[in-house]
Amino acid sequence: MGPSEALMATGANKTKTLMFAIVPQILPAFISFVLYRFEINLRSASILGLIGAGGIGTPLIFALQGRTWDRVGMILIGIVIMVIIVDTLSSAIRKRLV
């Protein structure tokens, strides 16, 4: 409440109080939550593709059914690398914001 009370005391209207006091306080937590949900959705899309619901894992299930093991390996490596990259980027963004 400190920053919003300070802005109100100086005569700022509700819009300026929202933009300069409330949004900067909740923005790091909001971005952290959005990145966390994105990571979860990326992993879920891989798993859902394996059970036939579409998503990132669909090419993997087709490669498994066709028994093209070199392609299965490349798809798995691609999924793991993509998850690692997203996780690394989101942790770097979180460190910078918090």
PDB file of N, CA and C in Angstrom, residues 46-47 50 56-57 59-61 63-64 68-84:
ATOM      1  N   SER A  46       3.573 -32.514 -24.983  1.00  0.00           N
ATOM      2  CA  SER A  46       4.379 -33.674 -25.384  1.00  0.00           C
ATOM      3  C   SER A  46       3.714 -34.973 -24.945  1.00  0.00           C
ATOM      4  N   ILE A  47       3.233 -34.998 -23.720  1.00  0.00           N
ATOM      5  CA  ILE A  47       2.596 -36.203 -23.190  1.00  0.00           C
ATOM      6  C   ILE A  47       1.275 -36.472 -23.896  1.00  0.00           C
ATOM      7  N   LEU A  50       1.570 -38.262 -27.110  1.00  0.00           N
ATOM      8  CA  LEU A  50       1.863 -39.695 -27.008  1.00  0.00           C
ATOM      9  C   LEU A  50       0.597 -40.528 -26.841  1.00  0.00           C
ATOM     10  N   ILE A  56       2.668 -31.737 -29.459  1.00  0.00           N
ATOM     11  CA  ILE A  56       4.061 -31.899 -29.854  1.00  0.00           C
ATOM     12  C   ILE A  56       4.451 -33.369 -29.967  1.00  0.00           C
ATOM     13  N   GLY A  57       3.834 -34.226 -29.189  1.00  0.00           N
ATOM     14  CA  GLY A  57       4.203 -35.637 -29.188  1.00  0.00           C
ATOM     15  C   GLY A  57       3.626 -36.454 -30.329  1.00  0.00           C
ATOM     16  N   PRO A  59       4.244 -36.389 -33.675  1.00  0.00           N
ATOM     17  CA  PRO A  59       5.276 -36.995 -34.531  1.00  0.00           C
ATOM     18  C   PRO A  59       6.021 -38.136 -33.833  1.00  0.00           C
ATOM     19  N   LEU A  60       6.140 -38.036 -32.516  1.00  0.00           N
ATOM     20  CA  LEU A  60       6.814 -39.092 -31.762  1.00  0.00           C
ATOM     21  C   LEU A  60       6.023 -40.398 -31.826  1.00  0.00           C
ATOM     22  N   ILE A  61       4.724 -40.323 -31.670  1.00  0.00           N
ATOM     23  CA  ILE A  61       3.910 -41.542 -31.703  1.00  0.00           C
ATOM     24  C   ILE A  61       3.921 -42.155 -33.101  1.00  0.00           C
ATOM     25  N   ALA A  63       6.412 -41.944 -35.232  1.00  0.00           N
ATOM     26  CA  ALA A  63       7.735 -42.545 -35.394  1.00  0.00           C
ATOM     27  C   ALA A  63       7.832 -43.850 -34.603  1.00  0.00           C
ATOM     28  N   LEU A  64       7.221 -43.898 -33.448  1.00  0.00           N
ATOM     29  CA  LEU A  64       7.218 -45.134 -32.656  1.00  0.00           C
ATOM     30  C   LEU A  64       6.433 -46.236 -33.361  1.00  0.00           C
ATOM     31  N   THR A  68      10.837 -46.268 -36.604  1.00  0.00           N
ATOM     32  CA  THR A  68      12.007 -45.554 -37.112  1.00  0.00           C
ATOM     33  C   THR A  68      12.729 -44.965 -35.906  1.00  0.00           C
ATOM     34  N   TRP A  69      13.635 -45.760 -35.339  1.00  0.00           N
ATOM     35  CA  TRP A  69      14.236 -45.422 -34.046  1.00  0.00           C
ATOM     36  C   TRP A  69      15.154 -44.219 -34.117  1.00  0.00           C
ATOM     37  N   ASP A  70      15.767 -43.984 -35.263  1.00  0.00           N
ATOM     38  CA  ASP A  70      16.606 -42.795 -35.370  1.00  0.00           C
ATOM     39  C   ASP A  70      15.746 -41.522 -35.288  1.00  0.00           C
ATOM     40  N   ARG A  71      14.583 -41.592 -35.908  1.00  0.00           N
ATOM     41  CA  ARG A  71      13.674 -40.447 -35.842  1.00  0.00           C
ATOM     42  C   ARG A  71      13.107 -40.271 -34.430  1.00  0.00           C
ATOM     43  N   VAL A  72      12.793 -41.376 -33.747  1.00  0.00           N
ATOM     44  CA  VAL A  72      12.302 -41.316 -32.368  1.00  0.00           C
ATOM     45  C   VAL A  72      13.343 -40.637 -31.484  1.00  0.00           C
ATOM     46  N   GLY A  73      14.602 -41.022 -31.661  1.00  0.00           N
ATOM     47  CA  GLY A  73      15.668 -40.422 -30.870  1.00  0.00           C
ATOM     48  C   GLY A  73      15.805 -38.933 -31.115  1.00  0.00           C
ATOM     49  N   MET A  74      15.734 -38.536 -32.374  1.00  0.00           N
ATOM     50  CA  MET A  74      15.851 -37.109 -32.697  1.00  0.00           C
ATOM     51  C   MET A  74      14.682 -36.307 -32.139  1.00  0.00           C
ATOM     52  N   ILE A  75      13.478 -36.857 -32.199  1.00  0.00           N
ATOM     53  CA  ILE A  75      12.308 -36.159 -31.661  1.00  0.00           C
ATOM     54  C   ILE A  75      12.427 -36.026 -30.146  1.00  0.00           C
ATOM     55  N   LEU A  76      12.855 -37.098 -29.480  1.00  0.00           N
ATOM     56  CA  LEU A  76      13.028 -37.032 -28.025  1.00  0.00           C
ATOM     57  C   LEU A  76      14.104 -36.023 -27.634  1.00  0.00           C
ATOM     58  N   ILE A  77      15.201 -36.025 -28.353  1.00  0.00           N
ATOM     59  CA  ILE A  77      16.260 -35.055 -28.080  1.00  0.00           C
ATOM     60  C   ILE A  77      15.748 -33.633 -28.315  1.00  0.00           C
ATOM     61  N   GLY A  78      14.977 -33.438 -29.376  1.00  0.00           N
ATOM     62  CA  GLY A  78      14.404 -32.117 -29.656  1.00  0.00           C
ATOM     63  C   GLY A  78      13.473 -31.646 -28.557  1.00  0.00           C
ATOM     64  N   ILE A  79      12.622 -32.545 -28.054  1.00  0.00           N
ATOM     65  CA  ILE A  79      11.698 -32.178 -26.983  1.00  0.00           C
ATOM     66  C   ILE A  79      12.465 -31.834 -25.712  1.00  0.00           C
ATOM     67  N   VAL A  80      13.467 -32.642 -25.376  1.00  0.00           N
ATOM     68  CA  VAL A  80      14.259 -32.373 -24.169  1.00  0.00           C
ATOM     69  C   VAL A  80      15.007 -31.052 -24.295  1.00  0.00           C
ATOM     70  N   ILE A  81      15.606 -30.797 -25.442  1.00  0.00           N
ATOM     71  CA  ILE A  81      16.322 -29.533 -25.643  1.00  0.00           C
ATOM     72  C   ILE A  81      15.371 -28.345 -25.572  1.00  0.00           C
ATOM     73  N   MET A  82      14.176 -28.481 -26.161  1.00  0.00           N
ATOM     74  CA  MET A  82      13.202 -27.397 -26.114  1.00  0.00           C
ATOM     75  C   MET A  82      12.767 -27.104 -24.681  1.00  0.00           C
ATOM     76  N   VAL A  83      12.535 -28.132 -23.880  1.00  0.00           N
ATOM     77  CA  VAL A  83      12.146 -27.944 -22.481  1.00  0.00           C
ATOM     78  C   VAL A  83      13.285 -27.289 -21.700  1.00  0.00           C
ATOM     79  N   ILE A  84      14.522 -27.714 -21.951  1.00  0.00           N
ATOM     80  CA  ILE A  84      15.671 -27.122 -21.258  1.00  0.00           C
ATOM     81  C   ILE A  84      15.831 -25.646 -21.623  1.00  0.00           C
TER      82      ILE A  84
END
